[in-house]
PDB file of C-alpha atoms in Angstrom:
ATOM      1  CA  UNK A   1       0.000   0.000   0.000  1.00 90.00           C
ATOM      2  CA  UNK A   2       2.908   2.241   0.693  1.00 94.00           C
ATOM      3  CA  UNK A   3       4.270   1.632  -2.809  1.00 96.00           C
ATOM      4  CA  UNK A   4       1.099   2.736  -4.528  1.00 97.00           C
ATOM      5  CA  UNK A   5       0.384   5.498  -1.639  1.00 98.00           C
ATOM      6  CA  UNK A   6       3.887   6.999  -3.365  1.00 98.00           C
ATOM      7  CA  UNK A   7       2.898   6.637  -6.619  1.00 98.00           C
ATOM      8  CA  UNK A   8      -0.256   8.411  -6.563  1.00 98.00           C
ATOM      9  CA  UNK A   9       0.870  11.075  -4.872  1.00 99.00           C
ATOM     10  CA  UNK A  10       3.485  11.548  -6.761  1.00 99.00           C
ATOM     11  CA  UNK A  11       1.688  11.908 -10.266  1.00 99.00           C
ATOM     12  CA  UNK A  12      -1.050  13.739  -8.342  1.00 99.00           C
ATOM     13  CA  UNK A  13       1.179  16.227  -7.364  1.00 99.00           C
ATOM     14  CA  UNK A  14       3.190  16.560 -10.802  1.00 99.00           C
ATOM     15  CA  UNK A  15      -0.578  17.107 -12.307  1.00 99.00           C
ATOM     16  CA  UNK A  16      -1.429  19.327 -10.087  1.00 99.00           C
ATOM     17  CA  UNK A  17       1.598  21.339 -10.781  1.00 99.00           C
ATOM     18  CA  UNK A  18       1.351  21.425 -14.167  1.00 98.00           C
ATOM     19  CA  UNK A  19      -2.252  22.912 -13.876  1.00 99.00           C
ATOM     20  CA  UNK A  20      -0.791  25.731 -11.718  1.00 98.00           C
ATOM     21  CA  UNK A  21       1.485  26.677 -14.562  1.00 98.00           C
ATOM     22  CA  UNK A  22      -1.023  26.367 -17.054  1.00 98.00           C
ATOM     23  CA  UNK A  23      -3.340  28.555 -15.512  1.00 98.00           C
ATOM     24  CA  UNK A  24      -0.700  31.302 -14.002  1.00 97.00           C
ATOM     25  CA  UNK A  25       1.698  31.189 -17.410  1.00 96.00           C
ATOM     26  CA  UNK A  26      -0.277  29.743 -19.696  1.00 97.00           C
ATOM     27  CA  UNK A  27       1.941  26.817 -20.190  1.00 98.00           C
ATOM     28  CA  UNK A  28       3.399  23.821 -18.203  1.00 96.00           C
ATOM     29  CA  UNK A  29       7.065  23.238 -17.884  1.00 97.00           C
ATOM     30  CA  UNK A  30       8.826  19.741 -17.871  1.00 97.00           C
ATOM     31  CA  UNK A  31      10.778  21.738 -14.894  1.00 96.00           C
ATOM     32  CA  UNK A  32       7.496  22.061 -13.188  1.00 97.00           C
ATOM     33  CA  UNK A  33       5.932  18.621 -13.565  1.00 98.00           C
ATOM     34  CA  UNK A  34       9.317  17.462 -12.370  1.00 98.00           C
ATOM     35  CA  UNK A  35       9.454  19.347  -9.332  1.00 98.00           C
ATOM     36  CA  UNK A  36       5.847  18.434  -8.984  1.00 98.00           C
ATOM     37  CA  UNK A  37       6.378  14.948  -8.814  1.00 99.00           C
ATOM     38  CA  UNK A  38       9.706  15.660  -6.199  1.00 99.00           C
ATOM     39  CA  UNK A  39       7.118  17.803  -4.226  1.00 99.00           C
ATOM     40  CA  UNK A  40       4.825  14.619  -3.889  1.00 99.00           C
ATOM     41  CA  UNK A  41       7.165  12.026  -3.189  1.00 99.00           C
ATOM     42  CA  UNK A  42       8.318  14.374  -0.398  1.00 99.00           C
ATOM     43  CA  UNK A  43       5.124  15.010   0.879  1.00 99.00           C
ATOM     44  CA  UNK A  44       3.735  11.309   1.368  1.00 99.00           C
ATOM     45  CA  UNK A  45       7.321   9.713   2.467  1.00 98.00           C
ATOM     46  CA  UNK A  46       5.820  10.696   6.423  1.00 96.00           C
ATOM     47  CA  UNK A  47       2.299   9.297   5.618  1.00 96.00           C
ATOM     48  CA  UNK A  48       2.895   6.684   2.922  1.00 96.00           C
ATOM     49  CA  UNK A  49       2.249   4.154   5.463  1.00 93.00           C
ATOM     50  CA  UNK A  50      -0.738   5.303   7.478  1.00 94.00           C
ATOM     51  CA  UNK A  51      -2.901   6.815   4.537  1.00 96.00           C
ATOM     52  CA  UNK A  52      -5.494   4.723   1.980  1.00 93.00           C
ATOM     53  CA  UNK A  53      -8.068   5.729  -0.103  1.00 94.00           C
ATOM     54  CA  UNK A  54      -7.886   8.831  -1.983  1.00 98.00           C
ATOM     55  CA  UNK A  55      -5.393  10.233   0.497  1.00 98.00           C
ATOM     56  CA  UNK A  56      -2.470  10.359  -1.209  1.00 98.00           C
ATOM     57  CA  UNK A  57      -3.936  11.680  -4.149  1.00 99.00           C
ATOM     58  CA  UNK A  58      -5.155  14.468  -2.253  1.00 99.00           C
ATOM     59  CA  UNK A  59      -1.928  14.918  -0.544  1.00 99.00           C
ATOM     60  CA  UNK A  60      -0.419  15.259  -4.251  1.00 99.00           C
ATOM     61  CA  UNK A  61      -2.827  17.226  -5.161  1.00 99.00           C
ATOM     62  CA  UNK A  62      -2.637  19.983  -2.257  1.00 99.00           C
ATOM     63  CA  UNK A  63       1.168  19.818  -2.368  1.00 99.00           C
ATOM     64  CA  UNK A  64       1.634  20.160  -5.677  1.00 99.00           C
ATOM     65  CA  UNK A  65      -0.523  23.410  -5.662  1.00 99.00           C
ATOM     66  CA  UNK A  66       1.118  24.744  -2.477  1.00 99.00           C
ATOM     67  CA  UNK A  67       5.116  23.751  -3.558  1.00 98.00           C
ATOM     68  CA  UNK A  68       4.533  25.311  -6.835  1.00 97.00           C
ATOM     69  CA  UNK A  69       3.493  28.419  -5.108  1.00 97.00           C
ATOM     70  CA  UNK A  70       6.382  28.316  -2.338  1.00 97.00           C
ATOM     71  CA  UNK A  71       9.038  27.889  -4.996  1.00 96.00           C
ATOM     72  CA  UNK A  72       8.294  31.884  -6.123  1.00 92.00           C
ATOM     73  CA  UNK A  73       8.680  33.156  -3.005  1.00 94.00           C
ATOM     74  CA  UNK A  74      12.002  32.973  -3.275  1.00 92.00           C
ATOM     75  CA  UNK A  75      11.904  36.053  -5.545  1.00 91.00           C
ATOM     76  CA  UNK A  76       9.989  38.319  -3.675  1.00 93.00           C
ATOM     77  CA  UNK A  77      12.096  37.207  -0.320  1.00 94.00           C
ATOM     78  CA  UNK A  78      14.844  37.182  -2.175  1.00 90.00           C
ATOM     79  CA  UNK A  79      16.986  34.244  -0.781  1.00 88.00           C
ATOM     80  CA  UNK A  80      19.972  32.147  -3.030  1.00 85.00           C
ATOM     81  CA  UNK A  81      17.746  28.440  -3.697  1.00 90.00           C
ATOM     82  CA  UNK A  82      18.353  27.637  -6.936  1.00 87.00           C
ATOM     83  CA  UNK A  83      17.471  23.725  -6.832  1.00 91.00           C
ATOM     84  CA  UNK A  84      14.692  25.077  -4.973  1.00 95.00           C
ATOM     85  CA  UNK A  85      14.984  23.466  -1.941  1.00 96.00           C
ATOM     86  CA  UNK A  86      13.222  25.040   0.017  1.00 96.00           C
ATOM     87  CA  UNK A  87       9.902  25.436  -1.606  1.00 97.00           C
ATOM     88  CA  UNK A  88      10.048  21.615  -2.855  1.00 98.00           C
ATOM     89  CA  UNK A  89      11.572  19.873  -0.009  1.00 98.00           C
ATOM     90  CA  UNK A  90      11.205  22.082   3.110  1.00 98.00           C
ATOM     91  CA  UNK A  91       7.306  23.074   1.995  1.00 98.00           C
ATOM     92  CA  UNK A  92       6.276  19.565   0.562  1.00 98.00           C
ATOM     93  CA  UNK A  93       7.832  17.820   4.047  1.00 98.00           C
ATOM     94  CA  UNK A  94       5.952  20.130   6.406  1.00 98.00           C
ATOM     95  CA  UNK A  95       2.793  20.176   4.301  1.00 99.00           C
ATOM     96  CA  UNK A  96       2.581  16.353   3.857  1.00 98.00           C
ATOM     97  CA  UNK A  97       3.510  16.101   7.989  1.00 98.00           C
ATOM     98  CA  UNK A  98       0.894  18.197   8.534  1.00 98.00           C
ATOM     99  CA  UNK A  99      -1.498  16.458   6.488  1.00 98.00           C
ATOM    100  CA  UNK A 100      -0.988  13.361   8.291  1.00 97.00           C
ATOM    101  CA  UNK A 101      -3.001  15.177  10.951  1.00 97.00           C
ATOM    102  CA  UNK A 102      -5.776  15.288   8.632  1.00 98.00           C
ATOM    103  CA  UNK A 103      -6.115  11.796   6.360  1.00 97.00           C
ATOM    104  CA  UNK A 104      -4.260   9.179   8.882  1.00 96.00           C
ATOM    105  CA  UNK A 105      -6.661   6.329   8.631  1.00 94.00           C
ATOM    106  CA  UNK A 106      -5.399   3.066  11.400  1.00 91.00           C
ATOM    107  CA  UNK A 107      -8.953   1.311  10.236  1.00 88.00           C
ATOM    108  CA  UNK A 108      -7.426   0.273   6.666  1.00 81.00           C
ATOM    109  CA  UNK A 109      -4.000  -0.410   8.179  1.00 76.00           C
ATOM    110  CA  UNK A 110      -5.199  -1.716  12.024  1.00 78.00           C
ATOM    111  CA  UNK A 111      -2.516  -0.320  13.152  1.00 76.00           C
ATOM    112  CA  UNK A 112      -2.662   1.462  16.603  1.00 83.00           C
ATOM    113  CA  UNK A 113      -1.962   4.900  15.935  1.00 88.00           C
ATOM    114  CA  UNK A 114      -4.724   8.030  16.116  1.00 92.00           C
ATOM    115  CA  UNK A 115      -7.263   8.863  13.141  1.00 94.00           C
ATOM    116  CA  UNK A 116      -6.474  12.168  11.492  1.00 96.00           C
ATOM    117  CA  UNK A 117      -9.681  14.960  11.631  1.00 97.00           C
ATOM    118  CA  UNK A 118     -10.932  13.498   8.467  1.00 96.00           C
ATOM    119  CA  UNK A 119     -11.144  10.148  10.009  1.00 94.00           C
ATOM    120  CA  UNK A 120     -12.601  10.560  13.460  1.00 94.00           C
ATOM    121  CA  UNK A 121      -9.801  11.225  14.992  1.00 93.00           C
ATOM    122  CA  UNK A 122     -10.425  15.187  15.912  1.00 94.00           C
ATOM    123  CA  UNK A 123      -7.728  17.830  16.187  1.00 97.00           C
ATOM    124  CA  UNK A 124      -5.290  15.820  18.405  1.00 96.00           C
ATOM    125  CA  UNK A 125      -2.828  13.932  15.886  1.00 96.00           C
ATOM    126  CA  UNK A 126      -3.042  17.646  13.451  1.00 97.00           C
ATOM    127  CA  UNK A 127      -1.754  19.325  16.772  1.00 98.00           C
ATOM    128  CA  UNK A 128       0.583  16.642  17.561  1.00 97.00           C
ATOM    129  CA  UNK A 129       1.933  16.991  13.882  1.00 98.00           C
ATOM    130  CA  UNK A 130       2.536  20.634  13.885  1.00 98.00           C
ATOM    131  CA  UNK A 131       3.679  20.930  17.605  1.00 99.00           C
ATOM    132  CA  UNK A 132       6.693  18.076  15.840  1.00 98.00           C
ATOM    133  CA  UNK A 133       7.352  20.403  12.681  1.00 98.00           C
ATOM    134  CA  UNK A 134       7.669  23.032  15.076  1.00 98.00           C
ATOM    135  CA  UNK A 135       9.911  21.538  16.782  1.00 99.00           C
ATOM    136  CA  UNK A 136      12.366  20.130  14.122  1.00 98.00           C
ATOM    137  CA  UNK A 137      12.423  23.062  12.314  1.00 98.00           C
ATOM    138  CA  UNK A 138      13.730  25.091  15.411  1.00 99.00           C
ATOM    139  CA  UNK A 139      16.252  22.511  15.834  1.00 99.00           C
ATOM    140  CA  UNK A 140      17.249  22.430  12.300  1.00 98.00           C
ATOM    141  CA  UNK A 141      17.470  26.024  12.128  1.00 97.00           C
ATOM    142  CA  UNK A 142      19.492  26.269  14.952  1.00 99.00           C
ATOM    143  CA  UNK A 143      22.055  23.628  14.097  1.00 99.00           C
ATOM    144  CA  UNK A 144      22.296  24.536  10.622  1.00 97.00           C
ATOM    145  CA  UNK A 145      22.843  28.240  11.412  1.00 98.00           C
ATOM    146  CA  UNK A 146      25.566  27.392  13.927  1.00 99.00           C
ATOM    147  CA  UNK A 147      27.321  25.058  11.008  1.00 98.00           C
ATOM    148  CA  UNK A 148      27.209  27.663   8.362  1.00 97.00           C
ATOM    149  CA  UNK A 149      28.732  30.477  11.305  1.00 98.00           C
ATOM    150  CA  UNK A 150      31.576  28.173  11.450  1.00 98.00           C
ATOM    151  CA  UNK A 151      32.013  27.258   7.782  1.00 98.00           C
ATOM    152  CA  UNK A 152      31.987  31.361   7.380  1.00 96.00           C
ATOM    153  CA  UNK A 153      34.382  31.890   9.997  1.00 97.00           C
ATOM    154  CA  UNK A 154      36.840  28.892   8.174  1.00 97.00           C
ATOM    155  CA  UNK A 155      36.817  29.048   5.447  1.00 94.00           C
ATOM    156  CA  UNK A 156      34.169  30.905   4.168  1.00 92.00           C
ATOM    157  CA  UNK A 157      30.869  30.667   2.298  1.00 89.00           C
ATOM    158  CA  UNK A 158      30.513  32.848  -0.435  1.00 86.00           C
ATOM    159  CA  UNK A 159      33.253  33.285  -3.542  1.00 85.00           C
ATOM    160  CA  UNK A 160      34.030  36.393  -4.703  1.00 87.00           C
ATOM    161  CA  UNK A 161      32.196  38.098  -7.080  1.00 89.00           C
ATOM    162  CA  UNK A 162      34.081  38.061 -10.358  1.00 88.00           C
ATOM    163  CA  UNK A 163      34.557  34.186  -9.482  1.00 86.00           C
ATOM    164  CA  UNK A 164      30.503  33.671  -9.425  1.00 82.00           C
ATOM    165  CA  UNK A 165      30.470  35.518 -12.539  1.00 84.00           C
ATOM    166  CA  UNK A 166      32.922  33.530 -14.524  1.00 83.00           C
ATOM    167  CA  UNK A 167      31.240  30.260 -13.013  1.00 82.00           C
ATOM    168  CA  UNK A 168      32.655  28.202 -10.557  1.00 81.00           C
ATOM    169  CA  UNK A 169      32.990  24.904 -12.800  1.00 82.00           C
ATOM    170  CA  UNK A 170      35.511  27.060 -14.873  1.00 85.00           C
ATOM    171  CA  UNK A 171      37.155  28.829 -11.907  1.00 84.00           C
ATOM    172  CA  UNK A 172      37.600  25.957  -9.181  1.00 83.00           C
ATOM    173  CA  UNK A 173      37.691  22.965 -11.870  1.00 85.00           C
ATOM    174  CA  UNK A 174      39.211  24.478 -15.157  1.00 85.00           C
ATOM    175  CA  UNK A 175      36.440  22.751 -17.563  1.00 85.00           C
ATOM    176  CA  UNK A 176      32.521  23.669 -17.622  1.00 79.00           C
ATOM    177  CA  UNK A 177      29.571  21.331 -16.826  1.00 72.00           C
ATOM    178  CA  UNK A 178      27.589  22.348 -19.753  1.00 71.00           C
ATOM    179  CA  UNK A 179      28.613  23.537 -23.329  1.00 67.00           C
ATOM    180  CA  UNK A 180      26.489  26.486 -23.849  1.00 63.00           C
ATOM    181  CA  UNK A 181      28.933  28.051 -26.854  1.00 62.00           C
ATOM    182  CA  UNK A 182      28.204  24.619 -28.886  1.00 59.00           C
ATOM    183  CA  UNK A 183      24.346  25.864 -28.368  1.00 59.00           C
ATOM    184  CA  UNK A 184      25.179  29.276 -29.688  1.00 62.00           C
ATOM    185  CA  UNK A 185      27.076  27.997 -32.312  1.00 58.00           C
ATOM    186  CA  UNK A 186      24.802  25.288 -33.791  1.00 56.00           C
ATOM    187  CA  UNK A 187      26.934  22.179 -32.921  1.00 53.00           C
ATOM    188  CA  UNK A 188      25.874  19.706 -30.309  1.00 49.00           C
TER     189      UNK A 188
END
């Protein structure tokens, strides 16, 4: 169940991404359905194995919509994500969590853990949930910012600026990860 929880989810939330785009753009983007499909796998790996049904389709569904809008806040708040991390993984992670609070179903499964809202089980496990994301991404944040103070204070973070321009691949490595003057040039 698990397997096809993943599954569905996943192509829910690619589909769901790809209608986004349509209606904001006016076109998908093989980018988009991509990301889509990342944003659902991340969203039902914490539920995979305590949702049935159409669950995990709605769990696609709502994190495909909600990724795909995370992913351009990055431009108005102006943070460096350019594998979008944080909108994909950060957003789809919390947002499937949560949702556990809302579809868990231990009927299908008999397992002995508590019904989400949507199955009887009132607010209790959607409480429990986001009282946990709080609480991991506190952590996180606080570990992570302490790693990067000391990575800064080593040996640094950022390059310099002409070095970002020029690219790092050439700068650091000598040799470029993609040949974008055999695209200008017609050769490929």
């Amino acid at each position: 169940q698990a397997f096809m929880n993943t599954f569905l989810a996943a192509a829910a939330a690619g589909l769901a991404w790809a209608v986004v785009e349509r209606v904001r753009d006016g076109h998908f983007t093989n980018l988009g359905v991509a990301s889509g499909i990342v944003a659902g796998l991340v969203a039902i790996t914490p539920g995979a194995g305590f949702v049935a049904g159409m669950s995990p389709i709605w769990i696609g569904l709502i994190a495909g919509v909600v990724c795909s809008f995370a992913v351009g806040v990055k431009f108005k708040a102006g943070y460096d994500d350019a594998l979008d991390v944080v909108g994909v993984h950060f957003v789809g992670g919390l947002v499937g969590s949560l949702l556990i609070g809302l579809f868990a179903d231990p009927d299908f499964f008999g397992g002995e853990f508590d019904a989400g809202l949507f199955y009887g089980g009132g607010l209790g496990l959607l409480g429990e949930q986001a009282l946990a994301n709080g609480v991991v991404i506190v952590f996180s944040f606080v570990v992570t910012f302490l790693i990067f103070k000391v990575l800064d204070a080593t040996i640094g973070v950022r390059v310099p600026e002409p070095v970002e321009t020029t690219g790092l691949d050439l700068e650091e490595h000598s040799e470029t990860a993609y040949h974008a003057d055999a695209l200008t040039m017609g050769r490929l």
